[in-house]
Amino acid sequence: MSKKMHITLTVNGKEEEFLAEPRELLIYTLRERLNITGPHIGCETSHCGACTVTLNGKSVKSCTMFVAQADGAEVTTIEGIGGPDSLHPLQEAFKEHHGLQCGYCTPGMITRAVKLLEENPNPTEEEIRFGMAGNLCRCTGYQNIVKSILAAAAEMNAAKEAAE
Amino acid sequence: MKDDVENREDRVANLKGLGCSRKRVEDARFTQGKGNYVDDIKLDGMIFGDFVRSPYAHARIKSIDAAAALEVPGVLAVLTAKDLEPLGLHWMPTLAGDKQMVLADGKVLFQGQEVAFVVAEDRYAAADGIELVEVDYEELPVIVDPFEALQSDVVLREDLDPNAPGAHGPRKHPNHIFTWEAGDKEPTEEVLANADVVAEASMYYHRTHPCPLETCGCVASMDKVNGKLTLWGTFQAPHAIRTVVSLISGIEEHNIRVISPDIGGGFGNKVGAYPGYVCSVVASIVTGKPVKWIEDRMDNLMTTAFARDYHMKGRISATKEGKITALQCHVTADHGGFDACADPTKFPAGFMNICTGSYDIPTAYLEVDGVYTNKAPGGVSYRCSFRVTEAVYFIERMIEVLAIELDMDAAELRRINFIRKEQFPYTAALGWEYDSGDYHTAWEKALKAVDYEGLRAEQAHRVEDFKAGKTRSLMGIGLSFFTEIVGAGPVKNCDILGLGMFDSCEIRIHPTGSAIARLGTISQGQGHATTFAQILASEIGLPADSITIEEGDTDTAPYGLGTYGSRSTPVAGAATAMAGRKIRAKAQMIAAYLLEVHDDDVEFDVDRFVVKGAPERFKTMKDIAFAAYNQAIPGIEPGLEAVSYYDPPNMTYPFGAYVCVMDIDVDTGVPEIRRFYALDDCGTRINPMIIEGQVHGGLTEALAVAMGQEIAYDDMGNVKTGTLMDFFLPTAWEVPNYETDYTVTPSPHHPIGAKGVGESPHVGGVPCFSNAIQDAFRPFGNRHTNMPHDHWRIWKTANALGLHD
Amino acid sequence: MIPAAFEYHRPKDMEGVLAVLNEHGDDARVMAGGHSLIPMMKLRMADVPHLIDLQDVGGLSGIDISADSIRIGAMVTQADIIDHAELASVAPILREAALQIADPQVRYMGTVGGNVANGDPGNDMPGLMQCLDATFTLVGAEGERSVAARDFYEAAYMTAREDEEVLTAITLPRPQGGYAYEKQKRKIGDYATAAAAVQIVKDGNVCGSAAIAMTNLSDVPVFSEAAGAALFGTSVDDTALKSAVSAMLDDIDPTEDNRGPVAFKRHVAGVILRRAIERAWSRA
């Protein structure tokens, strides 16, 4: 065991302070310390993306980040993307287009897709497949995930146009 | 449900019953990060366990010293076989009638085997403790080849009497597990010896792994005050786990509650009972605290439940015209260090005897030899019914090889050998009775959809261009026609550990016309909460949205054998329909009483009972539900509940026709899937949206297995593919879009005619992808080349055919 | 997969980094994005008692483009490379290569400095930087020094960087002519089965210069001077392509792994290089 560090994190808009060993992985901080269990653990070697969160504006695999590195950071998880009264269009679209089955990859998948659409609000199917390639799904074969993201993009663009 | 809906079509739509693409009720929680998977469970005082694992594939354990580990702050205990032995828990029974070490007892038989269980206050202390457990190993000769195992003087299983028979009969060698036969040996040999044409092939269906995104794990909590054990875990068969835990621990079954929470994919990986479960239970009993064990990805790939690993040798004979006359198959099955295959007891090679496929083959013989090696135990059905992927791969390759031998088009060869529609129910040469099928219709539809003749013309043109040096790309057309055998199964021939493979459903209708139904199965992503409610909605006339489906808690759900082998719809789905019919039967009596007519004078109509000939006189199911709780009806008990335990009379036999078009870069071995068409016939379609999703997923897992997914060992028994860098799970980038299609041939014996679909695309997909690769090289003399078709193996095929010269 | 415990350091400046390195020597490792190091620590294949996180050290994240050279700070990520419009126009091969590294999440974290410094033969940037004749800036207690990318790699995970030094920047001349980064891999997220970086200058109708480097075909990246020389002065016709490939094959030394045996890798290396040269030449 090594010396514990004082850590400050802003998670889904809420500031959290605690002492932790620097080797604590961010995914465990979220899941076990803060009880934010949306992000999951799939591969532990940064291949599957089930643990994806947004950290300081970047999509990050939280299994490959020490909490010490995240000290001072702003983190958004699936829980911060939309809830029962305010579903994000991506959450709606995944439900509508059967973009999930066992649900295990879904939080990381949607969290990544939110960022993808921020960066590219009007992606082609190919751009979605490339931009989502850091998230593995074992159930859906991706076809309906791609469909969900395309649908959400269309929905978000339409809403934006209507607002303008 | 709106009571004023009177239009019959609207009333049907309102139910969201059979046949509609109802959106999934599971998705609200999953899309919001509110699923409840086993690793999300957090109990007061919970501690963690993890394993010291063997770095060697075969070694004697001379000593284990845990002293330094116990010094690590937070480490509470280190369990070894010696600690489990007084409890009789250092070994456990396997599903295949063998036994398996829970913790290494004197030796280890595969790399990654569980040697000691470190229990600590948190994961970090456990991990640090593991590093400090000193194990003194004496390395022993390693055998990773089953053929070598059968010749070797090295005895892997010293615990077994080499002369005693195993669970499935006599053994030929200390490393031999069983020989299993089906069909007629001599007649088959005779036909083969006198045939016009005989084609032969040897093929290795490589070892792979189901690799769900969530690994296996559990939380065991022994409440010593009340004497109750609660075990949460990634269990595809929670009731069977309860029985197994009771049998091996001696805790009475009523004092054990097994709960499968949300499961992050199973695909067969979560059928078995693993040492982690046993050690967690023991650790909880010893410490009095809840104990969590979650395997990491390397543990998962290296130790829990491999699939396949079949060396298959076949011969097939035909007349000059291409009518198949006989099939013979021998399998050398590598089962690893313990025989822990998950198969019904009487079927040590699963349903490999479905290997005559979709063809009318008059004579056949199958022989399977199971063998011990220094590899991990398992042998589960990875997204398939028991060993059906192997069987279908075998026959679909044999057909292709026979087509080469006959110099015939492989689609045509299939067509002339399909079991004809009028032959069903059809008894195959290896014993199964196929319930129904219409193969020719499906095949014609598929070939037409892809313009098969056009594709062949394009391919011929490509070959010319290739030979003329105009292109370095070849085109492959992969065909596959499969028949699955799912829905295990009839209790007369299917059991696991003596437990008949029926399944169950219990329904309670609430007074206000909503309901809860509980089943013995457990969803791992299949959407049971959505589809089983649809079955019930159509059966009992209450909207699916008013029906809660609950599974996975053995304290509340009726006993069932769980979800794998596409058995949920064929077995539990049937139980659901049958329980629904019991509800309806009682509802009919209540309705008749309320309408003041004889029972026979009312009939069911969508969501109500109406008086025959007077449709304006009716009682809705909602009215009836309320009446069941508020009226004293003579001769009828209050309440509206039913339970059904369904023992299926037969398996179901879904089938399908797949076509894949691939372009292959001969110089790099890189394939590109241009098109994939999948026609599935799963009988009655409960929810087309979910069926399509299952097909996409199954095909993608097929693509993975066919094109690269492999558990590979080196000669020392080291696993070479232990992380997702090397174990191939395709990303969205590598996966094509699939075209799906269907025909509907209902099962004649299933209450709603459904057959199961989740595994068909995997079973049919693997040979289809493989055949596409092999077909591309057929014009250059390729007969058979083994999977996985990763770049270098494709390149090797091209190279061996002289295409790089 | 839980790493062993370590002390975490997050210095604000290079002086602070060097102080920790100086104090702990071999026991200290600097970390940029961590996507190579952290998995190794989790698998307990890397023992790092003192981890120095460079994220707060100033001056390491810039991309500076001058008239004749480009300077890339060590903490510039692959995503930064991909998103930098000016860089994409003056040195498009960097973007083409970066897009073929790992996956989106990893590219947000993975840095160019980390990729070139850790000496993993699977990494793409080392070969690329050799092709582009980049120079690495190393800072140590003794001050700053430069080492050419082509001289930097000694063996797998062994480089010219001393344990107490930090790689802070990469400087390269503005690339001239046509380019291509061609990579064969099993899937997104994989290392190369074979990859080739080619930068080629067209002088009239002939090749005025060519630089060629190969990735994951030896225990170090392979800058094949002879392959480049084989193209020089030719019209990059079939004969020239063949001799470039043959020269390259003399320089590589692949080993068998899960991606395939040596014969396959050598064959693919030849095919990939040929395609890279053809593509680069078409852009020259």
Tab-separated table of N, CA and C in Angstrom, chain A residues 1-3 5 21-23 25 28 43-47 49 52 57-61 63-66 68-72 112 115 119 130-136, chain C residues 1-8 10 31-35 38-39 41-44 51 53 55 77 80 83 99-100 103-109 185 187-190:
chain	number	residue	atom	x	y	z
A	1	MET	N	0.847	-1.194	0.000
A	1	MET	CA	0.000	0.000	0.000
A	1	MET	C	0.877	1.237	0.000
A	2	SER	N	0.464	2.228	-0.739
A	2	SER	CA	1.247	3.464	-0.750
A	2	SER	C	0.437	4.572	-0.075
A	3	LYS	N	1.103	5.681	0.081
A	3	LYS	CA	0.510	6.836	0.747
A	3	LYS	C	-0.775	7.244	0.031
A	5	MET	N	-3.618	9.813	-1.292
A	5	MET	CA	-3.593	11.183	-1.808
A	5	MET	C	-4.948	11.830	-1.610
A	21	GLU	N	-5.544	5.754	-2.633
A	21	GLU	CA	-4.229	5.347	-3.120
A	21	GLU	C	-4.110	5.801	-4.569
A	22	PRO	N	-2.940	6.294	-4.968
A	22	PRO	CA	-2.827	6.764	-6.350
A	22	PRO	C	-3.089	5.666	-7.377
A	23	ARG	N	-2.841	4.415	-7.009
A	23	ARG	CA	-3.018	3.336	-7.995
A	23	ARG	C	-4.488	2.968	-8.212
A	25	LEU	N	-7.787	2.696	-9.746
A	25	LEU	CA	-8.158	3.004	-11.128
A	25	LEU	C	-9.445	3.808	-11.136
A	28	TYR	N	-12.733	2.105	-10.753
A	28	TYR	CA	-13.120	1.648	-9.411
A	28	TYR	C	-13.527	2.827	-8.531
A	43	CYS	N	-12.526	-5.428	-20.266
A	43	CYS	CA	-11.294	-6.096	-20.694
A	43	CYS	C	-10.098	-5.742	-19.839
A	44	GLU	N	-10.124	-4.559	-19.251
A	44	GLU	CA	-9.061	-4.084	-18.357
A	44	GLU	C	-7.771	-3.730	-19.065
A	45	THR	N	-7.737	-3.826	-20.388
A	45	THR	CA	-6.499	-3.471	-21.097
A	45	THR	C	-6.770	-2.412	-22.167
A	46	SER	N	-7.815	-1.645	-21.996
A	46	SER	CA	-8.166	-0.519	-22.871
A	46	SER	C	-8.598	-0.926	-24.272
A	47	HIS	N	-9.157	-2.130	-24.412
A	47	HIS	CA	-9.643	-2.522	-25.731
A	47	HIS	C	-11.158	-2.425	-25.899
A	49	GLY	N	-13.780	-0.582	-24.096
A	49	GLY	CA	-14.527	0.668	-23.999
A	49	GLY	C	-15.759	0.641	-23.111
A	52	THR	N	-15.923	3.552	-20.695
A	52	THR	CA	-15.743	4.894	-21.263
A	52	THR	C	-16.498	5.971	-20.471
A	57	GLY	N	-13.569	16.656	-21.380
A	57	GLY	CA	-13.948	16.802	-22.780
A	57	GLY	C	-13.441	15.723	-23.713
A	58	LYS	N	-12.801	14.704	-23.175
A	58	LYS	CA	-12.308	13.635	-24.040
A	58	LYS	C	-12.967	12.307	-23.652
A	59	SER	N	-13.183	11.462	-24.645
A	59	SER	CA	-13.644	10.109	-24.325
A	59	SER	C	-12.453	9.316	-23.812
A	60	VAL	N	-12.611	8.767	-22.625
A	60	VAL	CA	-11.468	8.120	-21.979
A	60	VAL	C	-11.893	6.769	-21.433
A	61	LYS	N	-10.987	5.798	-21.514
A	61	LYS	CA	-11.252	4.488	-20.920
A	61	LYS	C	-10.784	4.534	-19.467
A	63	CYS	N	-10.617	2.496	-17.157
A	63	CYS	CA	-9.869	1.378	-16.559
A	63	CYS	C	-8.377	1.589	-16.753
A	64	THR	N	-8.034	2.516	-17.641
A	64	THR	CA	-6.617	2.739	-17.939
A	64	THR	C	-6.244	4.155	-17.517
A	65	MET	N	-6.721	4.524	-16.362
A	65	MET	CA	-6.360	5.818	-15.794
A	65	MET	C	-6.371	5.708	-14.274
A	66	PHE	N	-5.289	6.145	-13.664
A	66	PHE	CA	-5.250	6.153	-12.204
A	66	PHE	C	-6.034	7.351	-11.691
A	68	ALA	N	-5.216	9.208	-9.499
A	68	ALA	CA	-4.277	10.307	-9.281
A	68	ALA	C	-4.166	11.180	-10.526
A	69	GLN	N	-4.201	10.540	-11.694
A	69	GLN	CA	-4.129	11.319	-12.938
A	69	GLN	C	-5.371	12.176	-13.120
A	70	ALA	N	-6.479	11.680	-12.605
A	70	ALA	CA	-7.752	12.371	-12.811
A	70	ALA	C	-7.989	13.451	-11.764
A	71	ASP	N	-7.083	13.572	-10.815
A	71	ASP	CA	-7.250	14.573	-9.759
A	71	ASP	C	-7.468	15.943	-10.393
A	72	GLY	N	-8.557	16.588	-10.023
A	72	GLY	CA	-8.850	17.922	-10.552
A	72	GLY	C	-9.704	17.900	-11.806
A	112	ARG	N	-19.624	7.407	-25.361
A	112	ARG	CA	-18.731	7.673	-26.493
A	112	ARG	C	-19.499	8.335	-27.652
A	115	LYS	N	-20.028	12.049	-27.376
A	115	LYS	CA	-18.838	12.819	-27.739
A	115	LYS	C	-18.640	12.825	-29.260
A	119	GLU	N	-18.491	16.152	-31.779
A	119	GLU	CA	-17.392	16.483	-32.690
A	119	GLU	C	-17.828	16.439	-34.143
A	130	PHE	N	-16.095	4.013	-37.593
A	130	PHE	CA	-14.710	4.334	-37.243
A	130	PHE	C	-14.630	5.018	-35.877
A	131	GLY	N	-15.563	5.924	-35.650
A	131	GLY	CA	-15.540	6.686	-34.394
A	131	GLY	C	-15.985	5.888	-33.185
A	132	MET	N	-16.647	4.759	-33.407
A	132	MET	CA	-17.110	3.908	-32.306
A	132	MET	C	-16.234	2.665	-32.161
A	133	ALA	N	-15.130	2.626	-32.878
A	133	ALA	CA	-14.335	1.393	-32.911
A	133	ALA	C	-13.593	1.117	-31.603
A	134	GLY	N	-13.661	2.040	-30.672
A	134	GLY	CA	-13.048	1.778	-29.366
A	134	GLY	C	-14.023	1.180	-28.374
A	135	ASN	N	-15.206	0.817	-28.846
A	135	ASN	CA	-16.216	0.236	-27.953
A	135	ASN	C	-16.685	-1.094	-28.528
A	136	LEU	N	-16.441	-2.160	-27.804
A	136	LEU	CA	-16.855	-3.482	-28.270
A	136	LEU	C	-18.248	-3.815	-27.772
C	1	MET	N	-7.184	-7.095	-12.632
C	1	MET	CA	-5.834	-6.599	-12.942
C	1	MET	C	-5.579	-5.340	-12.133
C	2	ILE	N	-4.802	-5.505	-11.094
C	2	ILE	CA	-4.543	-4.400	-10.169
C	2	ILE	C	-3.029	-4.176	-10.128
C	3	PRO	N	-2.583	-2.961	-10.365
C	3	PRO	CA	-1.139	-2.713	-10.343
C	3	PRO	C	-0.595	-2.725	-8.915
C	4	ALA	N	0.702	-2.887	-8.798
C	4	ALA	CA	1.345	-2.763	-7.488
C	4	ALA	C	1.295	-1.291	-7.068
C	5	ALA	N	1.430	-1.078	-5.778
C	5	ALA	CA	1.382	0.298	-5.264
C	5	ALA	C	2.582	1.099	-5.764
C	6	PHE	N	2.390	2.396	-5.864
C	6	PHE	CA	3.501	3.271	-6.271
C	6	PHE	C	3.299	4.653	-5.663
C	7	GLU	N	4.371	5.418	-5.676
C	7	GLU	CA	4.267	6.829	-5.306
C	7	GLU	C	3.973	7.603	-6.573
C	8	TYR	N	3.072	8.546	-6.450
C	8	TYR	CA	2.662	9.312	-7.636
C	8	TYR	C	3.230	10.723	-7.548
C	10	ARG	N	3.400	14.462	-9.611
C	10	ARG	CA	2.871	15.250	-10.722
C	10	ARG	C	3.536	16.628	-10.687
C	31	MET	N	5.412	9.174	-17.249
C	31	MET	CA	4.242	8.689	-17.975
C	31	MET	C	3.576	9.861	-18.679
C	32	ALA	N	3.250	9.657	-19.925
C	32	ALA	CA	2.509	10.684	-20.669
C	32	ALA	C	1.037	10.290	-20.640
C	33	GLY	N	0.527	9.663	-21.698
C	33	GLY	CA	-0.881	9.251	-21.709
C	33	GLY	C	-1.136	7.994	-20.904
C	34	GLY	N	-0.109	7.190	-20.745
C	34	GLY	CA	-0.217	6.007	-19.896
C	34	GLY	C	-0.812	4.783	-20.565
C	35	HIS	N	-1.171	4.896	-21.846
C	35	HIS	CA	-1.881	3.761	-22.433
C	35	HIS	C	-0.975	2.605	-22.857
C	38	ILE	N	0.256	1.805	-18.365
C	38	ILE	CA	-0.710	1.364	-17.348
C	38	ILE	C	-1.129	-0.097	-17.543
C	39	PRO	N	-1.439	-0.524	-18.761
C	39	PRO	CA	-1.740	-1.958	-18.901
C	39	PRO	C	-0.587	-2.857	-18.435
C	41	MET	N	1.554	-2.130	-16.122
C	41	MET	CA	1.552	-2.095	-14.650
C	41	MET	C	0.421	-2.947	-14.091
C	42	LYS	N	-0.740	-2.911	-14.761
C	42	LYS	CA	-1.878	-3.707	-14.277
C	42	LYS	C	-1.595	-5.199	-14.398
C	43	LEU	N	-0.873	-5.563	-15.448
C	43	LEU	CA	-0.508	-6.976	-15.613
C	43	LEU	C	0.712	-7.329	-14.750
C	44	ARG	N	1.188	-6.354	-14.014
C	44	ARG	CA	2.391	-6.486	-13.158
C	44	ARG	C	3.597	-6.951	-13.977
C	51	LEU	N	5.963	6.906	-10.049
C	51	LEU	CA	5.377	7.249	-11.340
C	51	LEU	C	5.313	8.763	-11.464
C	53	ASP	N	3.905	11.726	-13.541
C	53	ASP	CA	2.886	12.103	-14.524
C	53	ASP	C	3.265	13.465	-15.102
C	55	GLN	N	1.509	15.449	-17.023
C	55	GLN	CA	0.403	16.272	-17.535
C	55	GLN	C	0.456	17.738	-17.127
C	77	THR	N	-1.169	14.760	-28.264
C	77	THR	CA	-1.802	13.442	-28.420
C	77	THR	C	-2.042	13.117	-29.901
C	80	ASP	N	-4.727	15.236	-31.064
C	80	ASP	CA	-4.269	16.595	-31.414
C	80	ASP	C	-3.699	16.618	-32.826
C	83	ASP	N	-6.487	16.463	-35.367
C	83	ASP	CA	-7.355	17.646	-35.427
C	83	ASP	C	-6.649	18.915	-35.871
C	99	LEU	N	-4.334	8.284	-37.517
C	99	LEU	CA	-5.671	7.690	-37.639
C	99	LEU	C	-5.629	6.164	-37.619
C	100	GLN	N	-4.468	5.615	-37.866
C	100	GLN	CA	-4.362	4.150	-37.889
C	100	GLN	C	-3.845	3.586	-36.567
C	103	ASP	N	-7.569	3.260	-31.122
C	103	ASP	CA	-8.964	3.621	-31.337
C	103	ASP	C	-9.189	5.038	-30.803
C	104	PRO	N	-10.390	5.582	-30.995
C	104	PRO	CA	-10.587	6.994	-30.646
C	104	PRO	C	-10.213	7.333	-29.198
C	105	GLN	N	-10.686	6.523	-28.249
C	105	GLN	CA	-10.398	6.840	-26.851
C	105	GLN	C	-8.902	6.840	-26.585
C	106	VAL	N	-8.226	5.856	-27.129
C	106	VAL	CA	-6.784	5.752	-26.876
C	106	VAL	C	-6.052	6.918	-27.542
C	107	ARG	N	-6.563	7.351	-28.680
C	107	ARG	CA	-5.899	8.477	-29.364
C	107	ARG	C	-6.054	9.798	-28.607
C	108	TYR	N	-7.107	9.921	-27.808
C	108	TYR	CA	-7.230	11.125	-26.983
C	108	TYR	C	-6.140	11.177	-25.916
C	109	MET	N	-5.751	10.004	-25.443
C	109	MET	CA	-4.790	9.940	-24.333
C	109	MET	C	-3.367	9.697	-24.817
C	185	LYS	N	-3.303	-4.512	-40.277
C	185	LYS	CA	-3.521	-4.978	-38.908
C	185	LYS	C	-4.732	-5.879	-38.899
C	187	LYS	N	-7.259	-5.839	-36.732
C	187	LYS	CA	-8.490	-5.123	-36.398
C	187	LYS	C	-8.104	-3.770	-35.836
C	188	ILE	N	-9.087	-2.921	-35.657
C	188	ILE	CA	-8.820	-1.646	-34.990
C	188	ILE	C	-8.312	-1.950	-33.586
C	189	GLY	N	-7.272	-1.246	-33.198
C	189	GLY	CA	-6.721	-1.456	-31.864
C	189	GLY	C	-5.510	-2.372	-31.867
C	190	ASP	N	-5.227	-2.981	-33.003
C	190	ASP	CA	-4.099	-3.907	-33.062
C	190	ASP	C	-2.835	-3.167	-33.499
